[in-house]
Amino acid sequence: MQKIVVNGGAPLEGEVAISGAKNAVLPILCGALLADGPVEIANVPDLDDVSTTARLLRELGARIEHDAEASRFLIDAREARGHVAPYDLVRTMRASVLVLGPLLARHGAAEVSLPGGCAIGSRPVDLHIHAMQALGAEVEVEHGYIKARGRLRGGRIEFPAVSVGATENALMAATLAAGTTVIDNAAREPEIVDLAECLVALGADIEGAGESRIVVRGVERLQGGRHSVLPDRIETGTFLVAAAMTGGRVVATRARAGTQQAVLDKLAEAGADVAVEGDAIVVDMRGRRPRAVDIVTEPYPGFPTDMQAQFMALNCIAEGTGTIDERIFENRFMHVNELLRLGADIQIEGHRATVSGVERLSGAPVMATDLRASASLILAGLVAEGETVIDRIYHLDRGYERIERKLSGLGARIQRID
Ligand code: UD1
């Protein structure tokens, strides 16, 4: 199994180009199932989760051309007749549940295996099911599958809690439902806006994406079209934290600062100089040690749970003590035990971690437990004395495009070994 080896101590300096957003491209690929014509998607990152989604769409009968050089996918779902998303494909990636809305809207039937994905809490699908029922579907869960059927009609979906994925499923299903759908307490993440922009390019009628009420007027059909995926704000944030932790200066290009104000504010609070120049974000921490920051994870526009582990790594070597409150997922502190192996000082009480910064971490073998946890271990390795070997990096390949190459380009001493 592949591992990543990091030798700490080098401040990161230079430019890094940000890839398309994983959390936008996955729903957009699933959304292409709604279209009655070819959909061209540009700025697609080369990630394991993207390949898994492509396999799932092929399994459902879609034709897919992938131009890896140009980071472009062409999806033609006109002949796609399948409506079953099998366990084998769904279990590795929770986002597979995002075919539920499109399949139901297009075919009047969908069977989707209950998802797996990162083990960061129980992650139920009740909100997805609630949305489909509100649009008139009959839904049963049996033998490990969500089985939904019925012709969808517009309706009112009021989410009792904010869910990114359930909002996306609701949005996609509503585009082809008969009549108008009002989605209340919708998630407001930039990836939802990106999905909505793609659907509108295909002919959908959507208002309010990015706000907590979204109104969708159902149309007869969606046609083909093209869309370019927005930059990945979590990848961006990870490189910027790396700059701050190592006392370096990194310019993230092809980024979108407007989608991550909460993260940029925390970097500034930690003592970094943060500047935005067009689509570039510059973080400069040369000659300084970061100050510890307090973090509370919240739905957008609050601080993202997907950046929690990275800021915990920052606090591990910062001056002072910072608290990290994880309010989105119940079991998202699995990186803590691994950070302790590197010499961090962290106390956990329920959903809160208190991190007291230490002068230095020391390299050790550690194990990645989920996608963003893997990133936090690399970050810690970049500042630890000696060698840190990170095992189970398949988690990392699900969501970061060529991370070790991008970090090497910034001067990190990092390599992948077999
Ligand atoms: C998405 C992101 C993930 C991010 C998360 C929160 C993708 C592909 N993944 O995941 O990277 O960490 O948003 O920003 O976009 N919940 C329920 N019932 C449901 C659905 C969710 O109780 O039916 C709960 C979850 O357990 C969690 C909370 O709602 O506690 C938020 O989850 P949700 O926003 O749905 O996350 P995902 O869409 O799975």
Short mmCIF file of C-alpha atoms and ligand atoms in Angstrom, two decimals:
data_model
loop_
_atom_site.label_atom_id
_atom_site.label_comp_id
_atom_site.label_asym_id
_atom_site.label_seq_id
_atom_site.Cartn_x
_atom_site.Cartn_y
_atom_site.Cartn_z
CA MET A 1 0.00 0.00 0.00
CA GLN A 2 1.32 3.46 -0.87
CA LYS A 3 2.56 5.82 1.82
CA ILE A 4 3.64 9.43 1.96
CA VAL A 5 6.95 10.35 3.56
CA VAL A 6 7.48 13.92 4.74
CA ASN A 7 10.65 15.43 6.13
CA GLY A 8 9.73 18.51 8.07
CA GLY A 9 11.34 21.88 8.43
CA ALA A 10 11.21 23.57 5.02
CA PRO A 11 9.15 26.80 4.81
CA LEU A 12 6.87 26.64 1.78
CA GLU A 13 7.38 29.30 -0.86
CA GLY A 14 5.91 29.77 -4.31
CA GLU A 15 2.76 29.43 -6.38
CA VAL A 16 0.29 26.59 -6.50
CA ALA A 17 -2.60 26.26 -8.98
CA ILE A 18 -5.87 25.23 -7.37
CA SER A 19 -7.93 22.45 -8.96
CA GLY A 20 -11.68 22.23 -9.49
CA ALA A 21 -13.74 21.57 -6.36
CA LYS A 22 -14.38 17.95 -5.44
CA ASN A 23 -17.59 18.82 -3.64
CA ALA A 24 -18.93 20.68 -6.66
CA VAL A 25 -17.90 18.26 -9.40
CA LEU A 26 -19.49 15.20 -7.75
CA PRO A 27 -23.07 16.59 -7.69
CA ILE A 28 -22.54 18.17 -11.12
CA LEU A 29 -21.52 14.81 -12.64
CA CYS A 30 -24.64 13.25 -11.10
CA GLY A 31 -26.73 16.18 -12.35
CA ALA A 32 -25.67 15.38 -15.92
CA LEU A 33 -27.99 12.34 -15.62
CA LEU A 34 -30.90 14.79 -15.88
CA ALA A 35 -29.93 16.12 -19.28
CA ASP A 36 -31.36 15.06 -22.59
CA GLY A 37 -28.16 16.00 -24.42
CA PRO A 38 -24.38 15.94 -23.98
CA VAL A 39 -22.99 17.87 -21.02
CA GLU A 40 -19.42 19.15 -21.11
CA ILE A 41 -17.81 19.73 -17.73
CA ALA A 42 -14.49 21.59 -17.53
CA ASN A 43 -11.97 22.08 -14.69
CA VAL A 44 -12.63 18.56 -13.41
CA PRO A 45 -10.01 17.51 -10.83
CA ASP A 46 -8.26 14.17 -11.23
CA LEU A 47 -9.47 12.43 -8.06
CA ASP A 48 -10.46 8.91 -7.05
CA ASP A 49 -13.95 10.15 -6.10
CA VAL A 50 -14.37 11.51 -9.65
CA SER A 51 -13.36 8.15 -11.16
CA THR A 52 -15.77 6.36 -8.83
CA THR A 53 -18.60 8.68 -9.89
CA ALA A 54 -17.74 8.15 -13.57
CA ARG A 55 -17.89 4.38 -13.03
CA LEU A 56 -21.28 4.77 -11.37
CA LEU A 57 -22.64 6.88 -14.25
CA ARG A 58 -21.37 4.31 -16.77
CA GLU A 59 -23.03 1.56 -14.76
CA LEU A 60 -26.28 3.54 -15.14
CA GLY A 61 -25.79 3.61 -18.91
CA ALA A 62 -24.26 7.05 -19.49
CA ARG A 63 -21.53 7.47 -22.12
CA ILE A 64 -18.52 9.32 -20.83
CA GLU A 65 -15.50 10.72 -22.60
CA HIS A 66 -12.68 11.91 -20.41
CA ASP A 67 -10.00 14.24 -21.77
CA ALA A 68 -7.52 14.01 -18.88
CA GLU A 69 -5.11 16.49 -20.47
CA ALA A 70 -7.81 19.16 -20.64
CA SER A 71 -9.46 18.17 -17.31
CA ARG A 72 -12.72 17.79 -19.22
CA PHE A 73 -15.58 15.30 -19.14
CA LEU A 74 -18.25 14.85 -21.76
CA ILE A 75 -21.31 13.01 -20.43
CA ASP A 76 -24.14 11.79 -22.58
CA ALA A 77 -26.95 10.30 -20.52
CA ARG A 78 -29.58 10.24 -23.28
CA GLU A 79 -29.51 6.45 -23.49
CA ALA A 80 -28.96 5.90 -19.77
CA ARG A 81 -31.77 3.63 -18.64
CA GLY A 82 -30.32 2.18 -15.41
CA HIS A 83 -31.80 3.21 -12.11
CA VAL A 84 -29.85 1.05 -9.65
CA ALA A 85 -26.73 2.35 -7.90
CA PRO A 86 -25.15 -0.83 -6.52
CA TYR A 87 -23.47 -1.34 -3.17
CA ASP A 88 -20.03 -2.04 -4.68
CA LEU A 89 -19.80 1.44 -6.13
CA VAL A 90 -21.66 3.37 -3.47
CA ARG A 91 -19.92 1.96 -0.39
CA THR A 92 -16.61 3.76 -0.98
CA MET A 93 -18.15 7.15 -1.53
CA ARG A 94 -21.05 8.75 0.30
CA ALA A 95 -21.60 11.25 -2.51
CA SER A 96 -23.03 8.42 -4.65
CA VAL A 97 -26.33 9.09 -2.91
CA LEU A 98 -26.48 12.17 -5.16
CA VAL A 99 -27.79 10.04 -8.04
CA LEU A 100 -31.02 9.51 -6.08
CA GLY A 101 -32.68 12.81 -7.07
CA PRO A 102 -31.62 12.74 -10.75
CA LEU A 103 -32.62 9.08 -11.29
CA LEU A 104 -35.98 9.55 -9.65
CA ALA A 105 -36.71 12.74 -11.59
CA ARG A 106 -35.65 11.22 -14.92
CA HIS A 107 -37.02 7.68 -14.65
CA GLY A 108 -39.62 7.79 -11.88
CA ALA A 109 -37.61 5.14 -10.03
CA ALA A 110 -34.30 4.85 -8.21
CA GLU A 111 -32.58 2.23 -6.09
CA VAL A 112 -29.50 3.49 -4.33
CA SER A 113 -27.44 1.51 -1.88
CA LEU A 114 -27.08 3.13 1.53
CA PRO A 115 -23.78 5.01 1.35
CA GLY A 116 -20.43 4.52 3.03
CA GLY A 117 -17.61 7.07 2.71
CA CYS A 118 -15.46 8.57 5.46
CA ALA A 119 -16.19 7.17 8.92
CA ILE A 120 -16.83 10.56 10.44
CA GLY A 121 -20.08 9.93 12.27
CA SER A 122 -23.22 8.01 11.46
CA ARG A 123 -24.16 10.27 8.51
CA PRO A 124 -27.75 9.19 7.94
CA VAL A 125 -29.78 9.87 4.77
CA ASP A 126 -33.12 10.77 6.35
CA LEU A 127 -33.02 14.33 4.98
CA HIS A 128 -32.50 13.06 1.41
CA ILE A 129 -35.49 10.74 1.82
CA HIS A 130 -37.59 13.52 3.38
CA ALA A 131 -36.94 15.70 0.31
CA MET A 132 -37.95 12.99 -2.18
CA GLN A 133 -41.14 12.28 -0.22
CA ALA A 134 -42.02 15.97 -0.17
CA LEU A 135 -41.91 15.84 -3.98
CA GLY A 136 -44.39 12.95 -3.99
CA ALA A 137 -42.09 9.91 -4.16
CA GLU A 138 -42.78 6.73 -2.25
CA VAL A 139 -39.61 5.69 -0.47
CA GLU A 140 -38.67 2.50 1.36
CA VAL A 141 -35.37 1.42 2.83
CA GLU A 142 -34.87 -2.33 2.55
CA HIS A 143 -32.01 -4.77 2.09
CA GLY A 144 -29.55 -1.89 2.41
CA TYR A 145 -31.11 0.09 -0.44
CA ILE A 146 -33.13 3.29 -0.66
CA LYS A 147 -35.95 2.40 -3.05
CA ALA A 148 -37.87 5.38 -4.38
CA ARG A 149 -40.55 5.63 -7.04
CA GLY A 150 -43.24 7.94 -8.35
CA ARG A 151 -43.71 10.86 -10.72
CA LEU A 152 -42.38 13.94 -9.00
CA ARG A 153 -44.47 17.06 -8.56
CA GLY A 154 -43.36 20.39 -7.12
CA GLY A 155 -43.80 20.79 -3.38
CA ARG A 156 -42.48 22.46 -0.27
CA ILE A 157 -39.36 20.96 1.28
CA GLU A 158 -38.54 22.29 4.69
CA PHE A 159 -35.32 20.81 6.02
CA PRO A 160 -35.24 20.35 9.81
CA ALA A 161 -31.43 20.57 9.65
CA VAL A 162 -29.00 21.95 7.06
CA SER A 163 -27.53 19.32 4.74
CA VAL A 164 -25.40 20.00 1.70
CA GLY A 165 -26.11 16.68 -0.03
CA ALA A 166 -29.84 16.65 0.72
CA THR A 167 -30.17 20.20 -0.64
CA GLU A 168 -28.38 19.10 -3.82
CA ASN A 169 -30.61 16.04 -4.25
CA ALA A 170 -33.70 18.19 -3.69
CA LEU A 171 -32.50 20.80 -6.18
CA MET A 172 -31.74 18.25 -8.90
CA ALA A 173 -35.00 16.34 -8.41
CA ALA A 174 -37.07 19.54 -8.47
CA THR A 175 -35.70 20.68 -11.85
CA LEU A 176 -37.86 18.10 -13.66
CA ALA A 177 -40.78 17.89 -11.19
CA ALA A 178 -44.15 19.18 -12.41
CA GLY A 179 -44.76 22.61 -10.89
CA THR A 180 -42.87 24.79 -8.43
CA THR A 181 -40.74 23.59 -5.51
CA VAL A 182 -39.75 25.74 -2.54
CA ILE A 183 -36.75 24.48 -0.55
CA ASP A 184 -36.45 26.05 2.92
CA ASN A 185 -33.46 25.85 5.26
CA ALA A 186 -31.35 24.96 2.23
CA ALA A 187 -27.57 24.71 2.58
CA ARG A 188 -25.83 27.81 1.17
CA GLU A 189 -22.43 26.38 0.25
CA PRO A 190 -20.70 27.76 -2.89
CA GLU A 191 -20.84 24.23 -4.33
CA ILE A 192 -24.65 24.45 -4.30
CA VAL A 193 -24.46 27.70 -6.25
CA ASP A 194 -22.10 26.02 -8.73
CA LEU A 195 -24.45 23.07 -9.17
CA ALA A 196 -27.38 25.46 -9.69
CA GLU A 197 -25.38 27.42 -12.29
CA CYS A 198 -24.67 24.21 -14.17
CA LEU A 199 -28.34 23.15 -14.05
CA VAL A 200 -29.44 26.60 -15.26
CA ALA A 201 -26.98 26.28 -18.17
CA LEU A 202 -28.86 23.07 -19.06
CA GLY A 203 -32.21 24.89 -19.01
CA ALA A 204 -33.37 24.60 -15.37
CA ASP A 205 -35.29 27.44 -13.73
CA ILE A 206 -33.74 28.07 -10.28
CA GLU A 207 -33.76 31.14 -8.06
CA GLY A 208 -32.08 31.71 -4.72
CA ALA A 209 -29.20 29.19 -4.78
CA GLY A 210 -26.77 30.37 -2.10
CA GLU A 211 -29.64 31.55 0.09
CA SER A 212 -31.68 29.52 2.54
CA ARG A 213 -34.78 29.56 0.33
CA ILE A 214 -34.42 28.15 -3.16
CA VAL A 215 -37.31 28.21 -5.63
CA VAL A 216 -37.28 25.78 -8.55
CA ARG A 217 -39.84 25.90 -11.36
CA GLY A 218 -39.95 22.49 -12.96
CA VAL A 219 -39.26 22.24 -16.71
CA GLU A 220 -40.16 19.45 -19.18
CA ARG A 221 -36.56 18.58 -19.98
CA LEU A 222 -32.97 19.70 -19.57
CA GLN A 223 -30.81 19.90 -22.64
CA GLY A 224 -27.06 19.56 -23.11
CA GLY A 225 -24.69 22.38 -22.26
CA ARG A 226 -21.37 23.20 -20.67
CA HIS A 227 -20.05 24.27 -17.29
CA SER A 228 -16.69 24.88 -15.67
CA VAL A 229 -16.31 23.74 -12.04
CA LEU A 230 -15.46 26.34 -9.40
CA PRO A 231 -12.07 26.20 -7.59
CA ASP A 232 -11.72 23.96 -4.54
CA ARG A 233 -11.89 26.10 -1.42
CA ILE A 234 -10.79 23.25 0.84
CA GLU A 235 -7.71 22.47 -1.25
CA THR A 236 -6.97 26.21 -1.30
CA GLY A 237 -7.34 26.47 2.47
CA THR A 238 -5.08 23.46 3.02
CA PHE A 239 -2.19 25.01 1.05
CA LEU A 240 -2.67 28.36 2.79
CA VAL A 241 -2.53 26.71 6.21
CA ALA A 242 0.64 24.92 5.07
CA ALA A 243 2.17 28.32 4.30
CA ALA A 244 1.17 29.67 7.71
CA MET A 245 2.42 26.63 9.64
CA THR A 246 5.81 26.45 7.95
CA GLY A 247 6.47 30.18 8.19
CA GLY A 248 6.42 30.54 4.43
CA ARG A 249 4.70 32.48 1.67
CA VAL A 250 2.33 30.78 -0.74
CA VAL A 251 0.30 32.19 -3.61
CA ALA A 252 -2.75 30.07 -4.43
CA THR A 253 -3.72 30.85 -8.02
CA ARG A 254 -6.97 30.05 -9.85
CA ALA A 255 -8.67 30.35 -6.44
CA ARG A 256 -11.84 32.16 -5.40
CA ALA A 257 -11.36 34.16 -2.20
CA GLY A 258 -15.05 35.07 -1.99
CA THR A 259 -15.93 31.46 -1.17
CA GLN A 260 -13.74 31.24 1.92
CA GLN A 261 -13.82 34.38 3.96
CA ALA A 262 -14.15 32.46 7.25
CA VAL A 263 -10.89 30.60 6.57
CA LEU A 264 -9.01 33.72 5.44
CA ASP A 265 -10.20 35.55 8.59
CA LYS A 266 -8.80 32.76 10.78
CA LEU A 267 -5.46 32.84 8.96
CA ALA A 268 -5.26 36.58 9.56
CA GLU A 269 -6.17 36.03 13.21
CA ALA A 270 -3.33 33.50 13.40
CA GLY A 271 -0.99 36.30 12.38
CA ALA A 272 -0.60 35.76 8.62
CA ASP A 273 -0.63 38.57 6.09
CA VAL A 274 -3.46 37.67 3.74
CA ALA A 275 -3.92 39.43 0.41
CA VAL A 276 -6.27 38.81 -2.48
CA GLU A 277 -5.20 39.78 -6.00
CA GLY A 278 -7.81 38.78 -8.58
CA ASP A 279 -7.98 34.99 -8.56
CA ALA A 280 -4.83 34.70 -6.42
CA ILE A 281 -4.68 34.51 -2.62
CA VAL A 282 -1.37 35.24 -0.92
CA VAL A 283 -0.56 34.11 2.62
CA ASP A 284 2.71 35.37 4.08
CA MET A 285 3.95 34.18 7.46
CA ARG A 286 7.70 34.48 6.89
CA GLY A 287 9.76 34.68 10.05
CA ARG A 288 6.80 34.20 12.38
CA ARG A 289 5.11 31.48 14.38
CA PRO A 290 1.30 31.30 14.13
CA ARG A 291 -0.89 32.23 17.09
CA ALA A 292 -3.50 29.68 18.22
CA VAL A 293 -7.07 30.35 17.07
CA ASP A 294 -10.50 29.22 18.29
CA ILE A 295 -12.65 27.46 15.70
CA VAL A 296 -16.34 26.55 15.64
CA THR A 297 -17.47 24.58 12.58
CA GLU A 298 -20.78 25.63 11.06
CA PRO A 299 -22.70 25.43 7.80
CA TYR A 300 -21.57 27.99 5.18
CA PRO A 301 -20.81 30.88 5.50
CA GLY A 302 -19.45 29.71 8.88
CA PHE A 303 -16.11 27.97 9.28
CA PRO A 304 -16.12 24.69 7.26
CA THR A 305 -15.82 21.33 9.00
CA ASP A 306 -13.61 20.24 6.09
CA MET A 307 -10.92 22.70 7.32
CA GLN A 308 -11.17 21.70 10.97
CA ALA A 309 -8.40 19.10 11.02
CA GLN A 310 -5.98 21.41 9.17
CA PHE A 311 -6.48 24.23 11.70
CA MET A 312 -6.06 21.73 14.50
CA ALA A 313 -2.64 20.91 13.01
CA LEU A 314 -1.86 24.63 12.95
CA ASN A 315 -2.84 25.03 16.59
CA CYS A 316 -0.56 22.11 17.49
CA ILE A 317 2.53 24.25 16.77
CA ALA A 318 1.05 27.70 17.44
CA GLU A 319 1.77 30.08 20.27
CA GLY A 320 -0.92 29.74 22.92
CA THR A 321 -3.98 27.54 23.31
CA GLY A 322 -6.93 27.26 20.92
CA THR A 323 -10.21 25.39 21.09
CA ILE A 324 -11.83 23.53 18.23
CA ASP A 325 -15.59 22.93 18.39
CA GLU A 326 -16.84 20.40 15.86
CA ARG A 327 -20.57 21.03 15.45
CA ILE A 328 -21.27 19.33 12.09
CA PHE A 329 -20.06 15.75 12.51
CA GLU A 330 -20.08 13.74 15.71
CA ASN A 331 -16.94 11.69 15.17
CA ARG A 332 -14.50 13.96 13.42
CA PHE A 333 -11.55 13.91 15.82
CA MET A 334 -9.90 10.75 14.58
CA HIS A 335 -6.79 12.69 13.60
CA VAL A 336 -6.23 13.62 17.25
CA ASN A 337 -4.65 10.30 18.25
CA GLU A 338 -2.29 10.51 15.29
CA LEU A 339 -1.33 14.12 16.05
CA LEU A 340 -0.59 13.02 19.63
CA ARG A 341 1.89 10.50 18.20
CA LEU A 342 3.76 13.45 16.70
CA GLY A 343 3.99 15.09 20.12
CA ALA A 344 0.94 17.38 20.08
CA ASP A 345 -0.85 18.43 23.26
CA ILE A 346 -4.60 17.97 22.75
CA GLN A 347 -7.41 17.35 25.23
CA ILE A 348 -10.82 16.19 24.05
CA GLU A 349 -14.09 16.75 25.82
CA GLY A 350 -17.13 15.75 23.80
CA HIS A 351 -17.27 17.86 20.64
CA ARG A 352 -14.49 20.17 21.79
CA ALA A 353 -10.73 19.81 21.49
CA THR A 354 -8.36 22.08 23.39
CA VAL A 355 -4.99 22.33 21.69
CA SER A 356 -1.96 23.81 23.45
CA GLY A 357 0.76 24.71 21.01
CA VAL A 358 4.15 23.01 21.43
CA GLU A 359 7.52 24.33 20.25
CA ARG A 360 8.06 21.40 17.96
CA LEU A 361 6.49 18.17 16.75
CA SER A 362 8.62 15.11 16.06
CA GLY A 363 8.17 12.84 13.06
CA ALA A 364 6.63 9.38 13.53
CA PRO A 365 4.65 6.78 11.57
CA VAL A 366 0.95 7.72 11.50
CA MET A 367 -2.21 6.50 9.85
CA ALA A 368 -4.73 8.51 7.84
CA THR A 369 -8.29 7.88 8.99
CA ASP A 370 -10.33 10.07 6.66
CA LEU A 371 -9.83 12.54 3.87
CA ARG A 372 -9.24 15.80 5.73
CA ALA A 373 -7.51 14.00 8.62
CA SER A 374 -4.90 12.84 6.08
CA ALA A 375 -4.29 16.43 5.09
CA SER A 376 -3.77 17.46 8.72
CA LEU A 377 -1.14 14.74 9.13
CA ILE A 378 0.76 15.96 6.08
CA LEU A 379 0.63 19.51 7.46
CA ALA A 380 1.95 18.33 10.81
CA GLY A 381 4.66 16.34 9.02
CA LEU A 382 5.76 19.48 7.17
CA VAL A 383 6.78 21.09 10.47
CA ALA A 384 7.79 17.99 12.47
CA GLU A 385 11.43 17.29 13.13
CA GLY A 386 12.62 14.28 11.12
CA GLU A 387 10.54 11.88 9.10
CA THR A 388 6.76 11.36 9.22
CA VAL A 389 5.39 8.37 7.30
CA ILE A 390 1.67 8.50 6.58
CA ASP A 391 -0.10 5.23 5.86
CA ARG A 392 -3.53 4.66 4.25
CA ILE A 393 -3.22 7.62 1.94
CA TYR A 394 -5.97 6.29 -0.34
CA HIS A 395 -8.18 8.64 1.68
CA LEU A 396 -6.07 11.53 0.41
CA ASP A 397 -6.35 10.50 -3.24
CA ARG A 398 -10.13 10.69 -2.98
CA GLY A 399 -10.01 14.45 -2.57
CA TYR A 400 -6.62 16.06 -3.31
CA GLU A 401 -5.19 16.19 -6.82
CA ARG A 402 -1.45 15.32 -6.83
CA ILE A 403 -0.95 16.83 -3.39
CA GLU A 404 2.63 15.61 -2.98
CA ARG A 405 3.62 17.07 -6.35
CA LYS A 406 2.00 20.40 -5.58
CA LEU A 407 3.70 20.53 -2.17
CA SER A 408 7.10 19.55 -3.68
CA GLY A 409 6.65 22.46 -6.07
CA LEU A 410 6.48 24.72 -3.03
CA GLY A 411 9.72 23.29 -1.61
CA ALA A 412 8.33 20.60 0.70
CA ARG A 413 10.39 17.45 1.16
CA ILE A 414 7.66 14.95 0.46
CA GLN A 415 7.38 11.79 -1.57
CA ARG A 416 5.06 8.91 -2.25
CA ILE A 417 6.47 5.42 -1.78
CA ASP A 418 5.07 1.98 -2.64
C1 UD1 B 1 -20.85 17.50 2.32
C2 UD1 B 1 -19.43 17.45 1.82
C3 UD1 B 1 -18.46 17.16 2.96
C4 UD1 B 1 -18.67 18.18 4.08
C5 UD1 B 1 -20.13 18.24 4.50
C6 UD1 B 1 -20.42 19.35 5.50
C7 UD1 B 1 -19.73 16.66 -0.44
C8 UD1 B 1 -19.52 15.60 -1.44
N1 UD1 B 1 -19.33 16.41 0.81
O1 UD1 B 1 -21.16 16.21 2.84
O2 UD1 B 1 -17.13 17.26 2.44
O3 UD1 B 1 -17.90 17.78 5.21
O4 UD1 B 1 -20.96 18.50 3.34
O5 UD1 B 1 -20.02 20.57 5.00
O6 UD1 B 1 -20.18 17.74 -0.76
N2 UD1 B 1 -27.31 14.57 8.03
C9 UD1 B 1 -28.44 13.95 8.55
N3 UD1 B 1 -29.32 13.38 7.66
C10 UD1 B 1 -29.13 13.42 6.31
C11 UD1 B 1 -27.99 14.06 5.80
C12 UD1 B 1 -27.10 14.62 6.70
O7 UD1 B 1 -28.63 13.89 9.75
O8 UD1 B 1 -29.98 12.89 5.57
C13 UD1 B 1 -26.34 15.19 8.98
C14 UD1 B 1 -24.95 14.62 8.86
O9 UD1 B 1 -24.79 13.43 9.60
C15 UD1 B 1 -24.11 15.76 9.38
C16 UD1 B 1 -24.89 17.00 8.90
O10 UD1 B 1 -26.20 16.54 8.61
O11 UD1 B 1 -24.08 15.74 10.78
C17 UD1 B 1 -24.31 17.69 7.68
O12 UD1 B 1 -24.11 16.75 6.66
P1 UD1 B 1 -24.25 17.11 5.10
O13 UD1 B 1 -24.26 18.58 4.95
O14 UD1 B 1 -25.38 16.33 4.54
O15 UD1 B 1 -22.90 16.54 4.52
P2 UD1 B 1 -22.66 15.81 3.15
O16 UD1 B 1 -23.55 16.39 2.10
O17 UD1 B 1 -22.67 14.34 3.34
#
